[in-house]
Amino acid sequence: EVQLVESGGGLVQPGGSLRLSCVASGFKFTNNWMSWVRQAPGKGLKWVANIKPDETQKFFADSVRGRFTISRDNAKNSLYLQMNNLRAEDTAVYYCARDNGWHTYDFWGQGTLVTVSS
Amino acid sequence: QSALTQPPSASGSPGQSVAISCTGTNSDVGGYNYVSWYQQHPGKAPKLMIYEVNKRPSGVPDRFSGSKSGNTASLTVSGLQAEDEADYYCNSYAGSNNVVFGGGTKLTVL
């Protein structure tokens, strides 16, 4: 059974940093692109970033480029999102999702809530 | 890229069919056969229902079907059931590793 479990969310002040983690199981993590997708309270889904299996390619939405970094540790079946210089508009539930490389997300984690507020 | 356009709401009675549209441009929906649909119940993670316009993942009932004509994709739910009441989102590959999502449609089963 495919499982994706996120952690690391919480309350952070504007300008602060947070690191999200996602542990994968039930599939060959090293073969798959992975994405982070977020959902602001009461709003729709927005893609944040994705990463190729060998980490040679990483892509970001315009709204987070230069502030967020995506990485993975294939030995630990883990995906990460380092979020710096956080803004109020980054407040959202962050989901990690398996990505087929064409932005089809076939499995999702349960999400972790990030709240940016003073 | 601008978001894909979905109707904010749709509804139908149990047993009926309902179609939800997702309109983009020839740079996304019209240019690629990588349109997906996701179902999201309140407080839950999204679930993939349709991918590559009209393919169903294992375990998704065949009451759910997808299609595309030009720059508009559609999700049709036939034989509506109470558990189909949820938010539905479309997304499309938009080239150069870009993606656009629709704003979501709240499906109500009357």
PDB file of C-alpha atoms in Angstrom:
ATOM      1  CA  GLU A   1       0.000   0.000   0.000  1.00  0.00           C
ATOM      2  CA  VAL A   2       1.346   3.400  -0.995  1.00  0.00           C
ATOM      3  CA  GLN A   3       1.697   5.788   1.925  1.00  0.00           C
ATOM      4  CA  LEU A   4       2.963   9.350   2.118  1.00  0.00           C
ATOM      5  CA  VAL A   5       3.254  10.905   5.564  1.00  0.00           C
ATOM      6  CA  GLU A   6       4.068  14.592   5.949  1.00  0.00           C
ATOM      7  CA  SER A   7       5.348  16.318   9.050  1.00  0.00           C
ATOM      8  CA  GLY A   8       6.944  19.570  10.101  1.00  0.00           C
ATOM      9  CA  GLY A   9       4.078  22.012   9.814  1.00  0.00           C
ATOM     10  CA  GLY A  10       3.245  24.552  12.482  1.00  0.00           C
ATOM     11  CA  LEU A  11       2.958  28.216  13.374  1.00  0.00           C
ATOM     12  CA  VAL A  12       5.787  30.482  12.244  1.00  0.00           C
ATOM     13  CA  GLN A  13       6.237  34.245  12.189  1.00  0.00           C
ATOM     14  CA  PRO A  14       6.512  36.166   8.908  1.00  0.00           C
ATOM     15  CA  GLY A  15      10.095  36.012   7.694  1.00  0.00           C
ATOM     16  CA  GLY A  16      10.682  32.732   9.487  1.00  0.00           C
ATOM     17  CA  SER A  17      11.642  29.301   8.192  1.00  0.00           C
ATOM     18  CA  LEU A  18      10.194  25.827   8.336  1.00  0.00           C
ATOM     19  CA  ARG A  19      11.221  22.450   6.935  1.00  0.00           C
ATOM     20  CA  LEU A  20       8.572  19.967   5.854  1.00  0.00           C
ATOM     21  CA  SER A  21       9.255  16.256   5.495  1.00  0.00           C
ATOM     22  CA  CYS A  22       7.420  13.483   3.708  1.00  0.00           C
ATOM     23  CA  VAL A  23       8.205   9.813   4.216  1.00  0.00           C
ATOM     24  CA  ALA A  24       7.132   7.460   1.457  1.00  0.00           C
ATOM     25  CA  SER A  25       6.440   3.729   1.557  1.00  0.00           C
ATOM     26  CA  GLY A  26       4.793   1.071  -0.556  1.00  0.00           C
ATOM     27  CA  PHE A  27       6.453   1.960  -3.856  1.00  0.00           C
ATOM     28  CA  LYS A  28       9.918   2.389  -5.348  1.00  0.00           C
ATOM     29  CA  PHE A  29      10.612   5.971  -4.258  1.00  0.00           C
ATOM     30  CA  THR A  30      13.807   6.187  -6.304  1.00  0.00           C
ATOM     31  CA  ASN A  31      11.842   5.775  -9.546  1.00  0.00           C
ATOM     32  CA  ASN A  32       9.409   8.626  -9.064  1.00  0.00           C
ATOM     33  CA  TRP A  33       9.162  12.371  -9.425  1.00  0.00           C
ATOM     34  CA  MET A  34       7.684  13.936  -6.313  1.00  0.00           C
ATOM     35  CA  SER A  35       5.776  17.186  -5.836  1.00  0.00           C
ATOM     36  CA  TRP A  36       4.585  19.507  -3.117  1.00  0.00           C
ATOM     37  CA  VAL A  37       1.094  20.939  -3.615  1.00  0.00           C
ATOM     38  CA  ARG A  38      -0.538  23.403  -1.227  1.00  0.00           C
ATOM     39  CA  GLN A  39      -4.050  24.528  -0.409  1.00  0.00           C
ATOM     40  CA  ALA A  40      -4.758  27.788   1.393  1.00  0.00           C
ATOM     41  CA  PRO A  41      -7.723  27.693   3.785  1.00  0.00           C
ATOM     42  CA  GLY A  42     -10.945  27.516   1.782  1.00  0.00           C
ATOM     43  CA  LYS A  43      -9.080  27.804  -1.502  1.00  0.00           C
ATOM     44  CA  GLY A  44      -8.033  25.546  -4.366  1.00  0.00           C
ATOM     45  CA  LEU A  45      -4.947  23.485  -5.074  1.00  0.00           C
ATOM     46  CA  LYS A  46      -1.671  25.037  -6.211  1.00  0.00           C
ATOM     47  CA  TRP A  47       1.511  23.266  -7.177  1.00  0.00           C
ATOM     48  CA  VAL A  48       4.584  24.431  -5.267  1.00  0.00           C
ATOM     49  CA  ALA A  49       7.598  22.448  -6.466  1.00  0.00           C
ATOM     50  CA  ASN A  50       8.729  19.122  -7.862  1.00  0.00           C
ATOM     51  CA  ILE A  51      11.904  17.097  -8.111  1.00  0.00           C
ATOM     52  CA  LYS A  52      13.240  14.446 -10.444  1.00  0.00           C
ATOM     53  CA  PRO A  53      14.149  11.022  -8.976  1.00  0.00           C
ATOM     54  CA  ASP A  54      17.913  11.685  -9.207  1.00  0.00           C
ATOM     55  CA  GLU A  55      17.575  15.321  -8.012  1.00  0.00           C
ATOM     56  CA  THR A  56      19.096  16.613 -11.253  1.00  0.00           C
ATOM     57  CA  GLN A  57      16.018  18.707 -11.972  1.00  0.00           C
ATOM     58  CA  LYS A  58      13.995  20.806  -9.564  1.00  0.00           C
ATOM     59  CA  PHE A  59      11.200  23.206 -10.452  1.00  0.00           C
ATOM     60  CA  PHE A  60       9.303  25.820  -8.490  1.00  0.00           C
ATOM     61  CA  ALA A  61       6.171  27.914  -8.800  1.00  0.00           C
ATOM     62  CA  ASP A  62       6.905  31.604  -9.381  1.00  0.00           C
ATOM     63  CA  SER A  63       5.407  32.478  -5.994  1.00  0.00           C
ATOM     64  CA  VAL A  64       8.020  30.484  -4.054  1.00  0.00           C
ATOM     65  CA  ARG A  65      11.092  30.481  -6.310  1.00  0.00           C
ATOM     66  CA  GLY A  66      14.111  31.799  -4.446  1.00  0.00           C
ATOM     67  CA  ARG A  67      12.498  31.237  -1.032  1.00  0.00           C
ATOM     68  CA  PHE A  68      11.712  27.488  -1.067  1.00  0.00           C
ATOM     69  CA  THR A  69      14.056  24.575  -1.737  1.00  0.00           C
ATOM     70  CA  ILE A  70      13.037  21.007  -2.536  1.00  0.00           C
ATOM     71  CA  SER A  71      15.243  18.008  -1.865  1.00  0.00           C
ATOM     72  CA  ARG A  72      15.036  14.270  -1.312  1.00  0.00           C
ATOM     73  CA  ASP A  73      16.973  11.482   0.375  1.00  0.00           C
ATOM     74  CA  ASN A  74      16.356   8.338  -1.635  1.00  0.00           C
ATOM     75  CA  ALA A  75      18.098   6.184   0.977  1.00  0.00           C
ATOM     76  CA  LYS A  76      15.486   7.316   3.494  1.00  0.00           C
ATOM     77  CA  ASN A  77      12.525   7.398   1.067  1.00  0.00           C
ATOM     78  CA  SER A  78      12.068  11.005   2.111  1.00  0.00           C
ATOM     79  CA  LEU A  79      11.109  14.273   0.444  1.00  0.00           C
ATOM     80  CA  TYR A  80      11.728  17.691   1.953  1.00  0.00           C
ATOM     81  CA  LEU A  81      10.597  21.277   1.475  1.00  0.00           C
ATOM     82  CA  GLN A  82      12.719  23.982   3.056  1.00  0.00           C
ATOM     83  CA  MET A  83      10.680  27.161   3.310  1.00  0.00           C
ATOM     84  CA  ASN A  84      12.459  30.430   4.068  1.00  0.00           C
ATOM     85  CA  ASN A  85      11.304  34.039   4.326  1.00  0.00           C
ATOM     86  CA  LEU A  86       7.746  32.862   4.883  1.00  0.00           C
ATOM     87  CA  ARG A  87       4.849  35.190   4.176  1.00  0.00           C
ATOM     88  CA  ALA A  88       1.246  35.239   5.339  1.00  0.00           C
ATOM     89  CA  GLU A  89       0.169  34.082   1.881  1.00  0.00           C
ATOM     90  CA  ASP A  90       2.171  30.862   2.342  1.00  0.00           C
ATOM     91  CA  THR A  91      -0.375  29.773   4.959  1.00  0.00           C
ATOM     92  CA  ALA A  92      -1.802  26.501   3.666  1.00  0.00           C
ATOM     93  CA  VAL A  93      -2.019  22.771   4.034  1.00  0.00           C
ATOM     94  CA  TYR A  94       1.008  21.332   2.253  1.00  0.00           C
ATOM     95  CA  TYR A  95       0.645  17.953   0.580  1.00  0.00           C
ATOM     96  CA  CYS A  96       3.376  15.778  -0.802  1.00  0.00           C
ATOM     97  CA  ALA A  97       2.314  13.794  -3.833  1.00  0.00           C
ATOM     98  CA  ARG A  98       3.772  11.248  -6.191  1.00  0.00           C
ATOM     99  CA  ASP A  99       4.130  12.899  -9.583  1.00  0.00           C
ATOM    100  CA  ASN A 100       4.300  10.993 -12.867  1.00  0.00           C
ATOM    101  CA  GLY A 101       6.530  13.707 -14.316  1.00  0.00           C
ATOM    102  CA  TRP A 102       3.636  15.328 -16.156  1.00  0.00           C
ATOM    103  CA  HIS A 103       1.995  16.784 -13.037  1.00  0.00           C
ATOM    104  CA  THR A 104      -0.420  13.901 -12.528  1.00  0.00           C
ATOM    105  CA  TYR A 105      -0.464  13.272  -8.783  1.00  0.00           C
ATOM    106  CA  ASP A 106      -1.583   9.702  -8.202  1.00  0.00           C
ATOM    107  CA  PHE A 107      -0.969   9.436  -4.473  1.00  0.00           C
ATOM    108  CA  TRP A 108      -1.172  12.132  -1.821  1.00  0.00           C
ATOM    109  CA  GLY A 109      -0.211  12.436   1.816  1.00  0.00           C
ATOM    110  CA  GLN A 110      -2.640  13.614   4.458  1.00  0.00           C
ATOM    111  CA  GLY A 111      -1.121  17.102   4.490  1.00  0.00           C
ATOM    112  CA  THR A 112       0.555  19.278   7.090  1.00  0.00           C
ATOM    113  CA  LEU A 113      -0.685  22.747   8.035  1.00  0.00           C
ATOM    114  CA  VAL A 114       1.652  25.712   7.869  1.00  0.00           C
ATOM    115  CA  THR A 115       0.421  28.937   9.449  1.00  0.00           C
ATOM    116  CA  VAL A 116       2.405  32.127   8.967  1.00  0.00           C
ATOM    117  CA  SER A 117       1.277  34.736  11.437  1.00  0.00           C
ATOM    118  CA  SER A 118       2.633  37.100  14.065  1.00  0.00           C
TER     119      SER A 118
ATOM    120  CA  GLN B   1      -0.488  30.874 -16.522  1.00  0.00           C
ATOM    121  CA  SER B   2      -4.092  31.624 -15.595  1.00  0.00           C
ATOM    122  CA  ALA B   3      -6.071  29.064 -13.684  1.00  0.00           C
ATOM    123  CA  LEU B   4      -8.341  26.717 -15.592  1.00  0.00           C
ATOM    124  CA  THR B   5     -12.012  27.711 -15.464  1.00  0.00           C
ATOM    125  CA  GLN B   6     -14.429  25.428 -13.653  1.00  0.00           C
ATOM    126  CA  PRO B   7     -18.008  26.174 -12.591  1.00  0.00           C
ATOM    127  CA  PRO B   8     -18.077  26.868  -8.847  1.00  0.00           C
ATOM    128  CA  SER B   9     -20.917  24.434  -8.303  1.00  0.00           C
ATOM    129  CA  ALA B  10     -22.805  21.554  -9.878  1.00  0.00           C
ATOM    130  CA  SER B  11     -25.586  19.355  -8.625  1.00  0.00           C
ATOM    131  CA  GLY B  12     -27.710  16.358  -9.445  1.00  0.00           C
ATOM    132  CA  SER B  13     -30.066  13.881  -7.869  1.00  0.00           C
ATOM    133  CA  PRO B  14     -29.063  10.338  -6.986  1.00  0.00           C
ATOM    134  CA  GLY B  15     -28.889   8.194 -10.099  1.00  0.00           C
ATOM    135  CA  GLN B  16     -28.538  11.141 -12.446  1.00  0.00           C
ATOM    136  CA  SER B  17     -25.488  12.158 -14.448  1.00  0.00           C
ATOM    137  CA  VAL B  18     -23.617  15.420 -14.064  1.00  0.00           C
ATOM    138  CA  ALA B  19     -20.785  16.888 -16.110  1.00  0.00           C
ATOM    139  CA  ILE B  20     -18.184  19.339 -14.827  1.00  0.00           C
ATOM    140  CA  SER B  21     -16.242  21.399 -17.353  1.00  0.00           C
ATOM    141  CA  CYS B  22     -12.659  22.624 -17.197  1.00  0.00           C
ATOM    142  CA  THR B  23     -11.710  25.268 -19.743  1.00  0.00           C
ATOM    143  CA  GLY B  24      -8.192  26.311 -20.540  1.00  0.00           C
ATOM    144  CA  THR B  25      -6.241  27.368 -23.589  1.00  0.00           C
ATOM    145  CA  ASN B  26      -4.312  25.721 -26.386  1.00  0.00           C
ATOM    146  CA  SER B  27      -1.214  26.123 -24.163  1.00  0.00           C
ATOM    147  CA  ASP B  28      -2.535  23.733 -21.563  1.00  0.00           C
ATOM    148  CA  VAL B  29      -5.747  21.695 -21.941  1.00  0.00           C
ATOM    149  CA  GLY B  30      -5.825  22.006 -25.707  1.00  0.00           C
ATOM    150  CA  GLY B  31      -2.120  21.360 -26.157  1.00  0.00           C
ATOM    151  CA  TYR B  32      -1.570  18.238 -24.072  1.00  0.00           C
ATOM    152  CA  ASN B  33      -3.426  15.053 -23.174  1.00  0.00           C
ATOM    153  CA  TYR B  34      -2.327  15.414 -19.560  1.00  0.00           C
ATOM    154  CA  VAL B  35      -5.564  16.517 -17.950  1.00  0.00           C
ATOM    155  CA  SER B  36      -6.350  15.037 -14.549  1.00  0.00           C
ATOM    156  CA  TRP B  37      -9.305  15.234 -12.182  1.00  0.00           C
ATOM    157  CA  TYR B  38      -9.182  15.029  -8.384  1.00  0.00           C
ATOM    158  CA  GLN B  39     -11.921  14.453  -5.828  1.00  0.00           C
ATOM    159  CA  GLN B  40     -11.590  16.029  -2.406  1.00  0.00           C
ATOM    160  CA  HIS B  41     -13.909  15.428   0.522  1.00  0.00           C
ATOM    161  CA  PRO B  42     -13.913  18.013   3.345  1.00  0.00           C
ATOM    162  CA  GLY B  43     -10.812  17.778   5.484  1.00  0.00           C
ATOM    163  CA  LYS B  44      -9.311  15.033   3.321  1.00  0.00           C
ATOM    164  CA  ALA B  45      -6.499  14.830   0.813  1.00  0.00           C
ATOM    165  CA  PRO B  46      -7.328  14.949  -2.892  1.00  0.00           C
ATOM    166  CA  LYS B  47      -7.752  11.651  -4.733  1.00  0.00           C
ATOM    167  CA  LEU B  48      -6.923  11.078  -8.379  1.00  0.00           C
ATOM    168  CA  MET B  49     -10.057  10.098 -10.314  1.00  0.00           C
ATOM    169  CA  ILE B  50      -9.073  10.569 -13.971  1.00  0.00           C
ATOM    170  CA  TYR B  51      -5.698  11.023 -15.647  1.00  0.00           C
ATOM    171  CA  GLU B  52      -4.532  11.618 -19.210  1.00  0.00           C
ATOM    172  CA  VAL B  53      -7.990  12.963 -20.083  1.00  0.00           C
ATOM    173  CA  ASN B  54      -9.946   9.720 -19.846  1.00  0.00           C
ATOM    174  CA  LYS B  55      -8.015   7.033 -17.948  1.00  0.00           C
ATOM    175  CA  ARG B  56      -9.235   5.726 -14.611  1.00  0.00           C
ATOM    176  CA  PRO B  57      -6.824   4.599 -11.892  1.00  0.00           C
ATOM    177  CA  SER B  58      -7.413   1.203 -10.401  1.00  0.00           C
ATOM    178  CA  GLY B  59     -10.244   1.296  -7.873  1.00  0.00           C
ATOM    179  CA  VAL B  60     -12.080   4.310  -9.296  1.00  0.00           C
ATOM    180  CA  PRO B  61     -15.645   3.359 -10.246  1.00  0.00           C
ATOM    181  CA  ASP B  62     -16.460   3.377 -13.953  1.00  0.00           C
ATOM    182  CA  ARG B  63     -19.224   5.850 -13.149  1.00  0.00           C
ATOM    183  CA  PHE B  64     -16.464   8.441 -13.494  1.00  0.00           C
ATOM    184  CA  SER B  65     -15.349   9.296 -17.006  1.00  0.00           C
ATOM    185  CA  GLY B  66     -13.336  12.019 -18.665  1.00  0.00           C
ATOM    186  CA  SER B  67     -13.221  13.593 -22.093  1.00  0.00           C
ATOM    187  CA  LYS B  68     -11.767  16.570 -23.934  1.00  0.00           C
ATOM    188  CA  SER B  69     -12.795  18.708 -26.859  1.00  0.00           C
ATOM    189  CA  GLY B  70     -10.501  21.499 -27.927  1.00  0.00           C
ATOM    190  CA  ASN B  71      -9.578  23.586 -24.898  1.00  0.00           C
ATOM    191  CA  THR B  72     -12.283  22.146 -22.636  1.00  0.00           C
ATOM    192  CA  ALA B  73     -12.063  18.957 -20.628  1.00  0.00           C
ATOM    193  CA  SER B  74     -15.010  17.404 -18.844  1.00  0.00           C
ATOM    194  CA  LEU B  75     -15.578  15.034 -15.960  1.00  0.00           C
ATOM    195  CA  THR B  76     -18.859  13.116 -16.051  1.00  0.00           C
ATOM    196  CA  VAL B  77     -20.231  11.328 -13.027  1.00  0.00           C
ATOM    197  CA  SER B  78     -22.990   8.888 -13.929  1.00  0.00           C
ATOM    198  CA  GLY B  79     -25.383   7.224 -11.534  1.00  0.00           C
ATOM    199  CA  LEU B  80     -24.731   9.840  -8.863  1.00  0.00           C
ATOM    200  CA  GLN B  81     -24.329   8.531  -5.335  1.00  0.00           C
ATOM    201  CA  ALA B  82     -24.321  10.372  -2.035  1.00  0.00           C
ATOM    202  CA  GLU B  83     -20.607   9.704  -1.560  1.00  0.00           C
ATOM    203  CA  ASP B  84     -19.818  11.553  -4.789  1.00  0.00           C
ATOM    204  CA  GLU B  85     -20.597  14.826  -3.031  1.00  0.00           C
ATOM    205  CA  ALA B  86     -17.201  16.544  -2.867  1.00  0.00           C
ATOM    206  CA  ASP B  87     -15.028  19.192  -4.445  1.00  0.00           C
ATOM    207  CA  TYR B  88     -13.552  18.342  -7.828  1.00  0.00           C
ATOM    208  CA  TYR B  89     -10.434  19.909  -9.312  1.00  0.00           C
ATOM    209  CA  CYS B  90      -8.951  19.583 -12.773  1.00  0.00           C
ATOM    210  CA  ASN B  91      -5.359  20.221 -13.702  1.00  0.00           C
ATOM    211  CA  SER B  92      -3.408  20.251 -16.922  1.00  0.00           C
ATOM    212  CA  TYR B  93       0.226  20.092 -17.907  1.00  0.00           C
ATOM    213  CA  ALA B  94       1.151  23.411 -19.498  1.00  0.00           C
ATOM    214  CA  GLY B  95       4.591  22.759 -20.957  1.00  0.00           C
ATOM    215  CA  SER B  96       8.102  23.334 -19.573  1.00  0.00           C
ATOM    216  CA  ASN B  97       7.180  21.641 -16.303  1.00  0.00           C
ATOM    217  CA  ASN B  98       4.349  24.067 -15.696  1.00  0.00           C
ATOM    218  CA  VAL B  99       0.920  23.042 -14.441  1.00  0.00           C
ATOM    219  CA  VAL B 100      -2.375  24.835 -13.985  1.00  0.00           C
ATOM    220  CA  PHE B 101      -5.246  23.864 -11.738  1.00  0.00           C
ATOM    221  CA  GLY B 102      -8.903  24.734 -11.993  1.00  0.00           C
ATOM    222  CA  GLY B 103     -10.534  26.670  -9.195  1.00  0.00           C
ATOM    223  CA  GLY B 104     -12.631  23.683  -8.140  1.00  0.00           C
ATOM    224  CA  THR B 105     -16.275  22.666  -8.420  1.00  0.00           C
ATOM    225  CA  LYS B 106     -18.441  21.768  -5.455  1.00  0.00           C
ATOM    226  CA  LEU B 107     -20.647  18.855  -6.450  1.00  0.00           C
ATOM    227  CA  THR B 108     -23.846  18.525  -4.458  1.00  0.00           C
ATOM    228  CA  VAL B 109     -25.991  15.405  -4.534  1.00  0.00           C
ATOM    229  CA  LEU B 110     -29.531  16.615  -3.959  1.00  0.00           C
TER     230      LEU B 110
END
